[in-house]
Short mmCIF file of C-alpha atoms and ligand atoms in Angstrom, two decimals:
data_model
loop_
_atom_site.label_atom_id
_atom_site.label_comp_id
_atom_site.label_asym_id
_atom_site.label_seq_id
_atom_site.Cartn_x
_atom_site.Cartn_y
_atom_site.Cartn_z
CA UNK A 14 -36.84 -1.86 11.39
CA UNK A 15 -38.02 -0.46 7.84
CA UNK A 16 -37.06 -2.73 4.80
CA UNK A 17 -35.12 -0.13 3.67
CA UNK A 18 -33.04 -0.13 6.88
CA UNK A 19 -32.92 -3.88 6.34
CA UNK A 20 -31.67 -3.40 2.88
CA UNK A 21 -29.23 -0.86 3.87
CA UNK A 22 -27.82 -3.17 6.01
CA UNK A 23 -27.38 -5.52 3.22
CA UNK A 24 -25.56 -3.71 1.46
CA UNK A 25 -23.01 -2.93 4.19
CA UNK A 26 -22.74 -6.75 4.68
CA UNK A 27 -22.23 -7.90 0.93
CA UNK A 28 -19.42 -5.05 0.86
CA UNK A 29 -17.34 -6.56 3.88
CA UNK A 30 -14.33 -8.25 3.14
CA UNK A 31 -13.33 -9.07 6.26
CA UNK A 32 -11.54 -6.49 7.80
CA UNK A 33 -12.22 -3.49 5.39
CA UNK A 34 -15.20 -2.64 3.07
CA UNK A 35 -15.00 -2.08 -0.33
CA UNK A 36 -17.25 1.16 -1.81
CA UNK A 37 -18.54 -0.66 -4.54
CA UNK A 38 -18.32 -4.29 -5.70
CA UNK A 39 -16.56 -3.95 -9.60
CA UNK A 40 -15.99 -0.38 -9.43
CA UNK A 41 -14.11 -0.02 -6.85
CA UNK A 42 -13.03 -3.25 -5.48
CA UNK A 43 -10.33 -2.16 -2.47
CA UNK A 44 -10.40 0.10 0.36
CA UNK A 45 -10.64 3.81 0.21
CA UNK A 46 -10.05 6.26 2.77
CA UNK A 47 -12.92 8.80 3.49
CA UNK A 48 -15.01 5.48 2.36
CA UNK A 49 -13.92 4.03 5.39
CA UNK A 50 -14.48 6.41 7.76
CA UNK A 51 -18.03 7.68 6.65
CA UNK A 52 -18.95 3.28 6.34
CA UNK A 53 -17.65 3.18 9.98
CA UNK A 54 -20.59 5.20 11.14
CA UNK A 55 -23.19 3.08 9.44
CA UNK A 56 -21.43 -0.15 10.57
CA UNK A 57 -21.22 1.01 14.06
CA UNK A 58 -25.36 0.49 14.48
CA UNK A 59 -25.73 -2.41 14.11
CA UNK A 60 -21.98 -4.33 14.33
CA UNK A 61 -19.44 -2.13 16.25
CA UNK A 62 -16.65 -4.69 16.33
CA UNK A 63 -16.66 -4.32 12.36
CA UNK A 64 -16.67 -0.51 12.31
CA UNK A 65 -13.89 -0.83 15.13
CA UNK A 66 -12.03 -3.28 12.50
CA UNK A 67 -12.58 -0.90 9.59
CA UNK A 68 -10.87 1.84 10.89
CA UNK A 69 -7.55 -0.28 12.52
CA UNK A 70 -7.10 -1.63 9.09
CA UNK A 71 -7.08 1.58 7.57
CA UNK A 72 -4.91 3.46 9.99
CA UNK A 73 -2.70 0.31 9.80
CA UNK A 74 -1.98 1.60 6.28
CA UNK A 75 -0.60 4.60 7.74
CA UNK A 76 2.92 5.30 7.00
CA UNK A 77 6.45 6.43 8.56
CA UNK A 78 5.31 10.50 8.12
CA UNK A 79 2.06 9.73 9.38
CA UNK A 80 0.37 9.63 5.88
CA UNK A 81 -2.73 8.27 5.44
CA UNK A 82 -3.36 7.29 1.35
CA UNK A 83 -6.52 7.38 -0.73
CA UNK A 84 -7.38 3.73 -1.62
CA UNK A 85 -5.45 0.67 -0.18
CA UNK A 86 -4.34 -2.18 -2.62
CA UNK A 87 -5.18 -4.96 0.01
CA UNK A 88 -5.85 -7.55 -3.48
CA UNK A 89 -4.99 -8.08 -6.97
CA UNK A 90 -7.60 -6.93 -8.90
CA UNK A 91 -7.60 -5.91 -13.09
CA UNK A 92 -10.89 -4.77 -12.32
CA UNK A 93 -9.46 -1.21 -11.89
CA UNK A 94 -7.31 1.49 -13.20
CA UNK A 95 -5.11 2.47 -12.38
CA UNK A 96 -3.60 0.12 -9.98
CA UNK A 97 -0.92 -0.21 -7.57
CA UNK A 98 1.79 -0.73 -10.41
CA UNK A 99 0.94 2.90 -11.75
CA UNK A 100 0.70 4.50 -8.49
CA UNK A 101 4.26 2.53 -7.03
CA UNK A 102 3.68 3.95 -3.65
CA UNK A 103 7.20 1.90 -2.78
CA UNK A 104 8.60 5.45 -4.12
CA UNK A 105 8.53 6.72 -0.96
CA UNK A 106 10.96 6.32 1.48
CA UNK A 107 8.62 6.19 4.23
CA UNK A 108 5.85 4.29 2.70
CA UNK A 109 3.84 1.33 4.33
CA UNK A 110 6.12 -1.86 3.92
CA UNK A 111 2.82 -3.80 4.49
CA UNK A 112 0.35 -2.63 1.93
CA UNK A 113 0.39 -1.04 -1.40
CA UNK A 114 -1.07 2.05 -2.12
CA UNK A 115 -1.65 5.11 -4.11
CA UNK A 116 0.43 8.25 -3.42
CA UNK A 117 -2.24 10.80 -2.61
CA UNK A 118 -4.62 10.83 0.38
CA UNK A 119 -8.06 11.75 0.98
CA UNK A 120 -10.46 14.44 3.21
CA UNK A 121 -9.09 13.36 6.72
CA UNK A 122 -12.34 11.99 8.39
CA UNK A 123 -11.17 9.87 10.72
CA UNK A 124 -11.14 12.26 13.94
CA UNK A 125 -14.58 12.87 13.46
CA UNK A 126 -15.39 9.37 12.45
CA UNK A 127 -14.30 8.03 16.23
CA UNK A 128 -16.44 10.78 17.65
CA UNK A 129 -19.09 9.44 16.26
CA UNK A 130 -18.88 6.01 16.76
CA UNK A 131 -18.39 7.20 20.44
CA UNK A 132 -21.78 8.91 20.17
CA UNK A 133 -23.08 5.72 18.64
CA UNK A 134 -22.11 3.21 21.05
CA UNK A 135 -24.03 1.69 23.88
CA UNK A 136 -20.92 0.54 25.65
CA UNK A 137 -19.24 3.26 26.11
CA UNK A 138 -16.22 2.26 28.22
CA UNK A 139 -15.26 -0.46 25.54
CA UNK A 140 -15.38 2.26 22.76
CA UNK A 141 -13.50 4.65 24.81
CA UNK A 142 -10.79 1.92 25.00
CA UNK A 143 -10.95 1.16 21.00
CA UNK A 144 -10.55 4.80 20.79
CA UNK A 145 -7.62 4.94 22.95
CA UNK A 146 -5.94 2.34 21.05
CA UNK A 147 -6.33 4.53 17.83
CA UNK A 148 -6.52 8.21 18.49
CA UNK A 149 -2.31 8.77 18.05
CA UNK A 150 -2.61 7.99 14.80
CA UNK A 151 -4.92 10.11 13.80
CA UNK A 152 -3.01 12.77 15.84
CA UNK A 153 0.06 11.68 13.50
CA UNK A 154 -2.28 12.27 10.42
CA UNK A 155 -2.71 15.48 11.44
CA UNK A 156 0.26 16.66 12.32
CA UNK A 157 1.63 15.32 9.15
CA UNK A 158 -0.95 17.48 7.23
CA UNK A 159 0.13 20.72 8.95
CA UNK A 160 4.05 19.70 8.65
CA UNK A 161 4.13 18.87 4.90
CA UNK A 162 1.06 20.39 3.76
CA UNK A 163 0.76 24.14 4.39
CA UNK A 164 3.98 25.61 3.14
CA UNK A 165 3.15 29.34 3.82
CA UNK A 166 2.17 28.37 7.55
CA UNK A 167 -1.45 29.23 7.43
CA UNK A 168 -3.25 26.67 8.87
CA UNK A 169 -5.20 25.61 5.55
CA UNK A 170 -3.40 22.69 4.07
CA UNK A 171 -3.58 21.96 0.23
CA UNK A 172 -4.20 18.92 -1.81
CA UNK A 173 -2.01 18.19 -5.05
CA UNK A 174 -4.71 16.16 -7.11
CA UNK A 175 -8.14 16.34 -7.45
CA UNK A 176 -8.68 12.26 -6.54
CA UNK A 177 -7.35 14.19 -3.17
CA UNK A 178 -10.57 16.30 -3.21
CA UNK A 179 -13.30 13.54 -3.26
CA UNK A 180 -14.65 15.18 -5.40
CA UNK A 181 -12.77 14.09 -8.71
CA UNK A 182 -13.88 15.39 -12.16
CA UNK A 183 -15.71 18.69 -10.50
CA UNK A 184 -16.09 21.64 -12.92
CA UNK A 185 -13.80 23.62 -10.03
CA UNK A 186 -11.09 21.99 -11.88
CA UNK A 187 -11.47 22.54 -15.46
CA UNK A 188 -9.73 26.49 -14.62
CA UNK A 189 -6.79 24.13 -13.36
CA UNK A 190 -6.76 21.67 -16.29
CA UNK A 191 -6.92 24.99 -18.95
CA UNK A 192 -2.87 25.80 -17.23
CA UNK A 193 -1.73 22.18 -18.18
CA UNK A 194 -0.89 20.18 -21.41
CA UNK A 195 -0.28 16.79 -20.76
CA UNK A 196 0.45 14.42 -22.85
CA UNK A 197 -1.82 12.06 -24.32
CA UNK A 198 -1.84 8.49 -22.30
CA UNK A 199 -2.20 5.02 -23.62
CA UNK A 200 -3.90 3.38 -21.53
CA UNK A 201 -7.33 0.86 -20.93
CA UNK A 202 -9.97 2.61 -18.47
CA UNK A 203 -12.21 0.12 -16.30
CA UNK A 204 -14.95 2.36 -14.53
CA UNK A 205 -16.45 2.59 -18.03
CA UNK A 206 -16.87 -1.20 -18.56
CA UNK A 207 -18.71 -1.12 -15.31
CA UNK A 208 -20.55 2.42 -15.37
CA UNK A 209 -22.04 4.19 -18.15
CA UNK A 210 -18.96 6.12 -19.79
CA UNK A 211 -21.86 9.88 -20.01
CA UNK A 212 -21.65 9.69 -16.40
CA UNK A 213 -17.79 9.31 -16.00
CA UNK A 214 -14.92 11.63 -16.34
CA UNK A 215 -13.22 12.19 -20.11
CA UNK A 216 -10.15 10.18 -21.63
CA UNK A 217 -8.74 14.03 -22.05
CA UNK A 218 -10.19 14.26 -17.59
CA UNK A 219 -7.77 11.35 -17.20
CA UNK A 220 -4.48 12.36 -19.15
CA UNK A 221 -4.66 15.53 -16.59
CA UNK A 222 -5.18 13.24 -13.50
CA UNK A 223 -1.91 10.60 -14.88
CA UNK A 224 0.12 13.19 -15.40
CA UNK A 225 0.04 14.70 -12.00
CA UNK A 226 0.71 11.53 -10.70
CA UNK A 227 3.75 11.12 -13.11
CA UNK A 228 4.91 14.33 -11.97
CA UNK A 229 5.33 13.43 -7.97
CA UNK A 230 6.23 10.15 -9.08
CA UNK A 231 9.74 11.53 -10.60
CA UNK A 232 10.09 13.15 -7.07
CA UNK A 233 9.52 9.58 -5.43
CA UNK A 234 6.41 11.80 -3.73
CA UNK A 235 8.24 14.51 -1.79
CA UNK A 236 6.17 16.62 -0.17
CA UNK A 237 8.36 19.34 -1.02
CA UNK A 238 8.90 18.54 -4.24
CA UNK A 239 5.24 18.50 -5.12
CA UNK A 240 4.61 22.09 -3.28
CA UNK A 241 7.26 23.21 -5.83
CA UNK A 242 6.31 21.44 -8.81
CA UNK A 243 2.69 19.81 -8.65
CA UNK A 244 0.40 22.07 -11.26
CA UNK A 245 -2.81 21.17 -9.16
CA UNK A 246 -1.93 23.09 -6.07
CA UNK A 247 -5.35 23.76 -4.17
CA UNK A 248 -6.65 24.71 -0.83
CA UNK A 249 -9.87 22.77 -0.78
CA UNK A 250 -12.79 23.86 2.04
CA UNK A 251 -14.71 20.43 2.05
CA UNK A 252 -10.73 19.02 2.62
CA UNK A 253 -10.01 21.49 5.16
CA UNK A 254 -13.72 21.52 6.40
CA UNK A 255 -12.80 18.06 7.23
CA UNK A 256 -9.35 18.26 9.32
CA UNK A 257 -11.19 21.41 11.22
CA UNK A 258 -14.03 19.06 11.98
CA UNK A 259 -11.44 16.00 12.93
CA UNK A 260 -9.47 18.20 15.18
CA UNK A 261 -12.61 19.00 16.88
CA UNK A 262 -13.33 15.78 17.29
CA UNK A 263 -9.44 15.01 18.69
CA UNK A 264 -9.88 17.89 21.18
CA UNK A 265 -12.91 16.33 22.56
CA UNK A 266 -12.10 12.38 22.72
CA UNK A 267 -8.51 13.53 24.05
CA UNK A 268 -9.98 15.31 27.09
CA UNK A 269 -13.01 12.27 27.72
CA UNK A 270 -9.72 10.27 27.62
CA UNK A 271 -7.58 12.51 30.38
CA UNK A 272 -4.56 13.16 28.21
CA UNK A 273 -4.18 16.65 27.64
CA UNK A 274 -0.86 16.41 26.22
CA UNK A 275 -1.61 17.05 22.96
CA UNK A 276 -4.69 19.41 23.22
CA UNK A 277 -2.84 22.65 23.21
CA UNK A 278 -1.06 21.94 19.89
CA UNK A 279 -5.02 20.46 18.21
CA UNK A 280 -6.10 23.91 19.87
CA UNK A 281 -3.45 26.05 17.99
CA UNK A 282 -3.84 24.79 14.43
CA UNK A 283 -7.56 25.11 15.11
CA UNK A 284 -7.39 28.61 15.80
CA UNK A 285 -5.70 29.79 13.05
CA UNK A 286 -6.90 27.17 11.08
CA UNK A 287 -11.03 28.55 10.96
CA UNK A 288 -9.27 32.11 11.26
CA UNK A 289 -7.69 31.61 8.08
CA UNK A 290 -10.48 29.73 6.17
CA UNK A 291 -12.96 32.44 6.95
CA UNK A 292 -10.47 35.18 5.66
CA UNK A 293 -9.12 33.62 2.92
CA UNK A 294 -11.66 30.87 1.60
CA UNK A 295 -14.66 33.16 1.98
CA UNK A 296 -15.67 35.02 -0.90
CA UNK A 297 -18.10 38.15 -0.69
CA UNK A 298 -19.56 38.32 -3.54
CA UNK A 299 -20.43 34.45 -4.18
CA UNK A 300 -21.79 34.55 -0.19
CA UNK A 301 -20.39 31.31 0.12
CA UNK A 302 -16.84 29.21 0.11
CA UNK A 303 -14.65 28.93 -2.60
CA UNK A 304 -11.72 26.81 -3.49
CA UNK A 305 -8.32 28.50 -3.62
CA UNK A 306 -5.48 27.75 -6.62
CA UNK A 307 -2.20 27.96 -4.60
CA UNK A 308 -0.29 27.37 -7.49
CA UNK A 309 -1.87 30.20 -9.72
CA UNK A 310 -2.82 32.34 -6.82
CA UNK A 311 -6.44 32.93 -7.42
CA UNK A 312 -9.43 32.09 -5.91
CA UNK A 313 -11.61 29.43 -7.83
CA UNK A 314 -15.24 31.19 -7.63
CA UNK A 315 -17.77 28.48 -7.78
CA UNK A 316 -20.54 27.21 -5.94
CA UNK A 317 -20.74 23.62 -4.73
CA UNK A 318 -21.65 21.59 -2.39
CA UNK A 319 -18.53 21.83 -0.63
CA UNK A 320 -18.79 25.43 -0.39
CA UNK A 321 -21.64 24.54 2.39
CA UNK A 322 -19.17 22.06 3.62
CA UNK A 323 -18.07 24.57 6.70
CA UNK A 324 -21.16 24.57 8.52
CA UNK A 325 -20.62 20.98 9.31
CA UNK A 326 -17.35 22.06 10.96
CA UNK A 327 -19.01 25.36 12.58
CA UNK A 328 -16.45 27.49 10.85
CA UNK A 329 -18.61 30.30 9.68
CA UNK A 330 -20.59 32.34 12.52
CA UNK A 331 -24.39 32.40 12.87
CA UNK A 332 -25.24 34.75 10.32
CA UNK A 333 -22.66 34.28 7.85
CA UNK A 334 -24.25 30.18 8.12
CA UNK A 335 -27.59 31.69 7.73
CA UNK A 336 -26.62 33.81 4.77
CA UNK A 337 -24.67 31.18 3.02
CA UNK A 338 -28.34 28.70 3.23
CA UNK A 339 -30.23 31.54 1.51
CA UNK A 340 -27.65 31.41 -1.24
CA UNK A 341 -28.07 27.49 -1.30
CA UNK A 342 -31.91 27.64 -1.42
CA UNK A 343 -31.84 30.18 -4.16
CA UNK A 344 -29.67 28.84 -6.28
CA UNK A 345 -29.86 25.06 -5.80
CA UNK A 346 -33.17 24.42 -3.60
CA UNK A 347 -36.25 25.52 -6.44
CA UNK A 348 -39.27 23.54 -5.54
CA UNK A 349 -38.15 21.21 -8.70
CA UNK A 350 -34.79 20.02 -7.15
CA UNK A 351 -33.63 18.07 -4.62
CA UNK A 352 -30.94 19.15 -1.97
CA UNK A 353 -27.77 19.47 -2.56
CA UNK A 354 -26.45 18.95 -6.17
CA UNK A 355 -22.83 19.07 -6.02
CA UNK A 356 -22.52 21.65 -8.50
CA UNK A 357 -24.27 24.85 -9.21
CA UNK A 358 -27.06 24.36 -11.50
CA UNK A 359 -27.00 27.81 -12.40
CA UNK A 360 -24.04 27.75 -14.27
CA UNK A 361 -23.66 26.23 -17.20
CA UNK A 362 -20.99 23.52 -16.88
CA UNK A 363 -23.82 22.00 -14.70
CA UNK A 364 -24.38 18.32 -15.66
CA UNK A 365 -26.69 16.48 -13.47
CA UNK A 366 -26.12 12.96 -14.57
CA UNK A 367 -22.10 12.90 -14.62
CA UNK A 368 -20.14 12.30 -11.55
CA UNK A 369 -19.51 15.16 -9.43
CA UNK A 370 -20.50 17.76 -11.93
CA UNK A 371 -24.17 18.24 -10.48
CA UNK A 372 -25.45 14.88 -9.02
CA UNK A 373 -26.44 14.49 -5.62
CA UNK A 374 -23.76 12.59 -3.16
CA UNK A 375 -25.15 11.35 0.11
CA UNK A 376 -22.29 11.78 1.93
CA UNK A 377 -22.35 15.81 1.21
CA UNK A 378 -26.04 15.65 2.36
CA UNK A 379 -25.11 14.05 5.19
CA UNK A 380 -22.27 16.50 6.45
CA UNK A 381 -24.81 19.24 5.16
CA UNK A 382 -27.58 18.24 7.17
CA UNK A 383 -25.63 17.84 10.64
CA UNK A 384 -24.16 21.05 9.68
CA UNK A 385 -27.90 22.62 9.37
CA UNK A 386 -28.82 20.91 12.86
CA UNK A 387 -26.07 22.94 14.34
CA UNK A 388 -26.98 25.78 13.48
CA UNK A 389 -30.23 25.35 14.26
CA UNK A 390 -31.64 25.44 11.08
CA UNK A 391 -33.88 22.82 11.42
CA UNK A 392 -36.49 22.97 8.79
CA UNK A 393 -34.20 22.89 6.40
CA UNK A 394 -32.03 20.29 7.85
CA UNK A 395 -35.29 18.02 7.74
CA UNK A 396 -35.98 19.08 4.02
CA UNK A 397 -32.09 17.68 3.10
CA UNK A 398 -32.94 14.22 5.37
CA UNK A 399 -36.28 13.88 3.51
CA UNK A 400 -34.49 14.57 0.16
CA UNK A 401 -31.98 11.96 0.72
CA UNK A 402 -34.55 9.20 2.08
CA UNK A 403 -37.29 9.84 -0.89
CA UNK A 404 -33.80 9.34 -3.54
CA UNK A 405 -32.55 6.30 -2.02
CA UNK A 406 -35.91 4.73 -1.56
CA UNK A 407 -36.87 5.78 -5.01
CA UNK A 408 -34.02 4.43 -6.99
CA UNK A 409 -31.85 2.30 -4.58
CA UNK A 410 -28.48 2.70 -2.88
CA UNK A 411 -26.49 3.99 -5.47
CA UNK A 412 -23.50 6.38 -5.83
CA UNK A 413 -25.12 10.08 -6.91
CA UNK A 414 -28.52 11.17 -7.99
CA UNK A 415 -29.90 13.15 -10.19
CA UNK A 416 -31.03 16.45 -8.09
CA UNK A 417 -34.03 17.50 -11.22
CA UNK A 418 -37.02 16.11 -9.09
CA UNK A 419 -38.84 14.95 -12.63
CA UNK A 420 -36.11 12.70 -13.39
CA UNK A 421 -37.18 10.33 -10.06
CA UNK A 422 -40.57 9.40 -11.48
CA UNK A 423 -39.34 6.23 -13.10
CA UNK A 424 -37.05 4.83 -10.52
CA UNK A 425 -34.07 5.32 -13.25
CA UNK A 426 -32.37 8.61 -11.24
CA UNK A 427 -29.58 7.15 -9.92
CA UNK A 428 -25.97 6.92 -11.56
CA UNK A 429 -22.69 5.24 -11.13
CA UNK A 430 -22.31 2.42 -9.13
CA UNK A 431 -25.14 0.71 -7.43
CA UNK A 432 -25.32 -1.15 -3.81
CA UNK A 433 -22.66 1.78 -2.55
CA UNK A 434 -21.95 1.42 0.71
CA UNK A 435 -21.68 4.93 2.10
CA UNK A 436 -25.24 5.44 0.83
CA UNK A 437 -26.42 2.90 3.24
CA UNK A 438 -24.44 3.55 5.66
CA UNK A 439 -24.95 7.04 5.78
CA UNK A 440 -28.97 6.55 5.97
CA UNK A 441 -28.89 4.03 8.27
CA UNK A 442 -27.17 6.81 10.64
CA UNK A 443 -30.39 9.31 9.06
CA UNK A 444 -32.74 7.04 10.39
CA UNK A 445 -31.30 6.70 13.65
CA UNK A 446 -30.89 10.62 13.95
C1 GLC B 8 -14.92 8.13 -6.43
C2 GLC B 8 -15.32 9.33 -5.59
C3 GLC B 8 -14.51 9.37 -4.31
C4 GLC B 8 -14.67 8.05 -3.58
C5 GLC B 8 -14.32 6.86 -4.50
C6 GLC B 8 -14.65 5.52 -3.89
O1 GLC B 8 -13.59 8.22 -6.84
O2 GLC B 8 -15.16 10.51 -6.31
O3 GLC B 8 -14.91 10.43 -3.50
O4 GLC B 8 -13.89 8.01 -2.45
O5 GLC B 8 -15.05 6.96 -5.69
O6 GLC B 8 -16.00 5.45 -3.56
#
């Protein structure tokens, strides 16, 4: 085992907190959904009963509808804002009597998260059993998405905030922000005692992200209510990248498992689902996926790294995926940068040190290198692996990277928090693959 393995593992072990991990000690000191999932995979190498345990506590969160939310209160902590007082998740009638939580969810990973920890295991009659024990839920998850989520029946759900995304302060959203006014907030920010404030989102980033809150807040977080009313309306293709992927993922566990109930409804939404997303999320003329503003109507046309997103799900066919790589390497693969920055650096609100404005994640390399593999595009696939080993190595296991090559020959190229577990637990899986 490599020291950096060994390290990785460290990492994953200093984050437990018994039944959950937390991302990032300080930071972000609870649990968070697609966190979760993607730390599951890394945990399930070397300790399956805690990946196992990671993902019953988080689908014990789940509530009445079949919601899943975004981070879990499961302490008191003033380490972070804003907390379960600001979110009052007790709004909802339906909401988890156990735990407190926020009001939004998350890219639904978990179908594809049990698939792999199938894949993983070396007992694979005791992991069939775990998955038995677990899959309904995520069948709930899903159903609630296409229920409450996808009010013009189309088979691509939306998200109503962009902490729904993952990908929180992206320049995608700055078209969305320019349609709203809110008001400004009091209030005492805590990721920038802990993180350099240049590679955070704005005061002005966070009056936009209260306020949406607020807003489904005064509707006690109707579903309904926010289709109607929510100003960040968007249908999202790394979100709905991810449910495609999961429901994948449910067709194939369900039928290992023998119960075909439910595999002609997972079958439906899937069809129309990746018929949909290649008609409407497609765009032309960018060669790539864009994001889609439901409540303005208009397609958001940018390139990032969740535009790639849909080869990890198989969405696009062979040589729309091959097309859509040549527009990656041209415009974000120069011999000077690593793969994949999550925002185009040819455009000018590229930033390469702040948040999700150009960095490197590892969990978008991961999804974009397992999308490469199957597609067979192999060489590049190994270039995105090597990228994301040489980075960690280089600089350690922290949140996003700097993708400028130049910047990596001090050691001083990675941002935001440090020790973050889906870094390591995303490599670990690299070096197994
Ligand atoms: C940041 C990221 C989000 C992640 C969370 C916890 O908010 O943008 O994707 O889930 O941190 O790591």
């Amino acid at each position: 085992m490599s020291e950096l393995y060994k390290k990785a593992i460290e990492v994953l072990e200093n984050n437990w907190r018994g039944r959950f991990s937390i991302p990032c000690a300080k930071l972000y000191p609870f649990q968070w959904f697609w966190d979760s999932g993607l730390i599951a995979i890394g945990l399930a190498h070397f300790d399956m009963e805690k990946a196992e345990t990671e993902i019953k506590t988080l689908l014990d969160s789940q509530w009445g509808n079949g919601f899943i939310p975004h981070i879990i209160f499961h302490s008191e902590s003033d380490s972070y804002f804003p907390g379960p007082d600001f979110h009052r998740s007790d709004l909802h009638p339906q909401s988890s009597k156990k735990y407190n939580s926020t009001g939004m969810t998350q890219p639904p990973v978990t179908g594809f998260v049990l698939e792999e920890i199938y894949r993983i295991s070396k007992d694979k009659k005791a992991t069939l059993k775990f998955i038995e024990s677990t899959i309904d839920k995520v069948f709930f998850n899903h159903q609630y998405f296409y229920n409450n989520r996808d009010p013009h029946n189309e088979g691509l759900v939306y998200i109503y905030h962009n902490w729904e995304s993952g990908t929180d302060n992206s320049p995608i959203w700055d078209d969305i922000w320019d349609t709203m006014n809110p008001p400004e907030y009091t209030f005492e920010r805590r990721d920038t005692t802990h993180v350099d404030p240049s590679q955070r989102p704005s005061k002005r980033e966070y009056d936009h992200y209260l306020y949406i809150i607020d807003i489904a807040k005064e509707h006690n977080y109707s579903d309904a209510k926010i289709a109607e009313l929510s100003p960040f309306l968007v249908q999202d293709p790394l979100f709905n990248a991810m449910l495609i992927k999961s429901n994948e993922s449910l067709i194939y566990l369900y039928e290992k498992l023998g119960k075909h109930e439910k595999v002609s409804q997972l079958k439906k939404w899937q069809e129309k689902s990746i018929q949909s997303f290649n008609s409407k999320l497609f765009d032309e003329e960018i060669g790539a996926y864009v994001h889609y503003d439901l409540r303005n109507e208009r397609p958001l046309q940018f390139l990032s790294s969740s535009s790639f997103s849909p080869l990890f799900a198989g969405i696009p066919d062979e040589e729309r995926a091959n097309a859509m790589v040549e527009v990656m390497l041209k415009k974000f693969g120069g011999e000077h940068q690593y793969l994949c920055a999550s925002f185009d650096p040819t455009s000018e609100r590229f930033n390469p040190k702040k948040y999700w404005r150009g960095p490197v994640w590892i969990n978008l390399n991961w999804m974009l290198y397992n999308g490469l593999k199957k597609y067979e595009i192999n060489d590049i696939a190994q270039r995105v692996k090597q990228d994301t080993i040489d980075m960690l190595q280089n600089n350690g296991f922290y949140e996003y990277f700097d993708s400028r090559k130049e910047m990596h020959n001090n050691g001083k190229a990675g941002y935001g928090g440090n020790n973050f577990s889906w870094s390591a637990a995303l490599l670990i899986d690299l070096l197994e693959g």
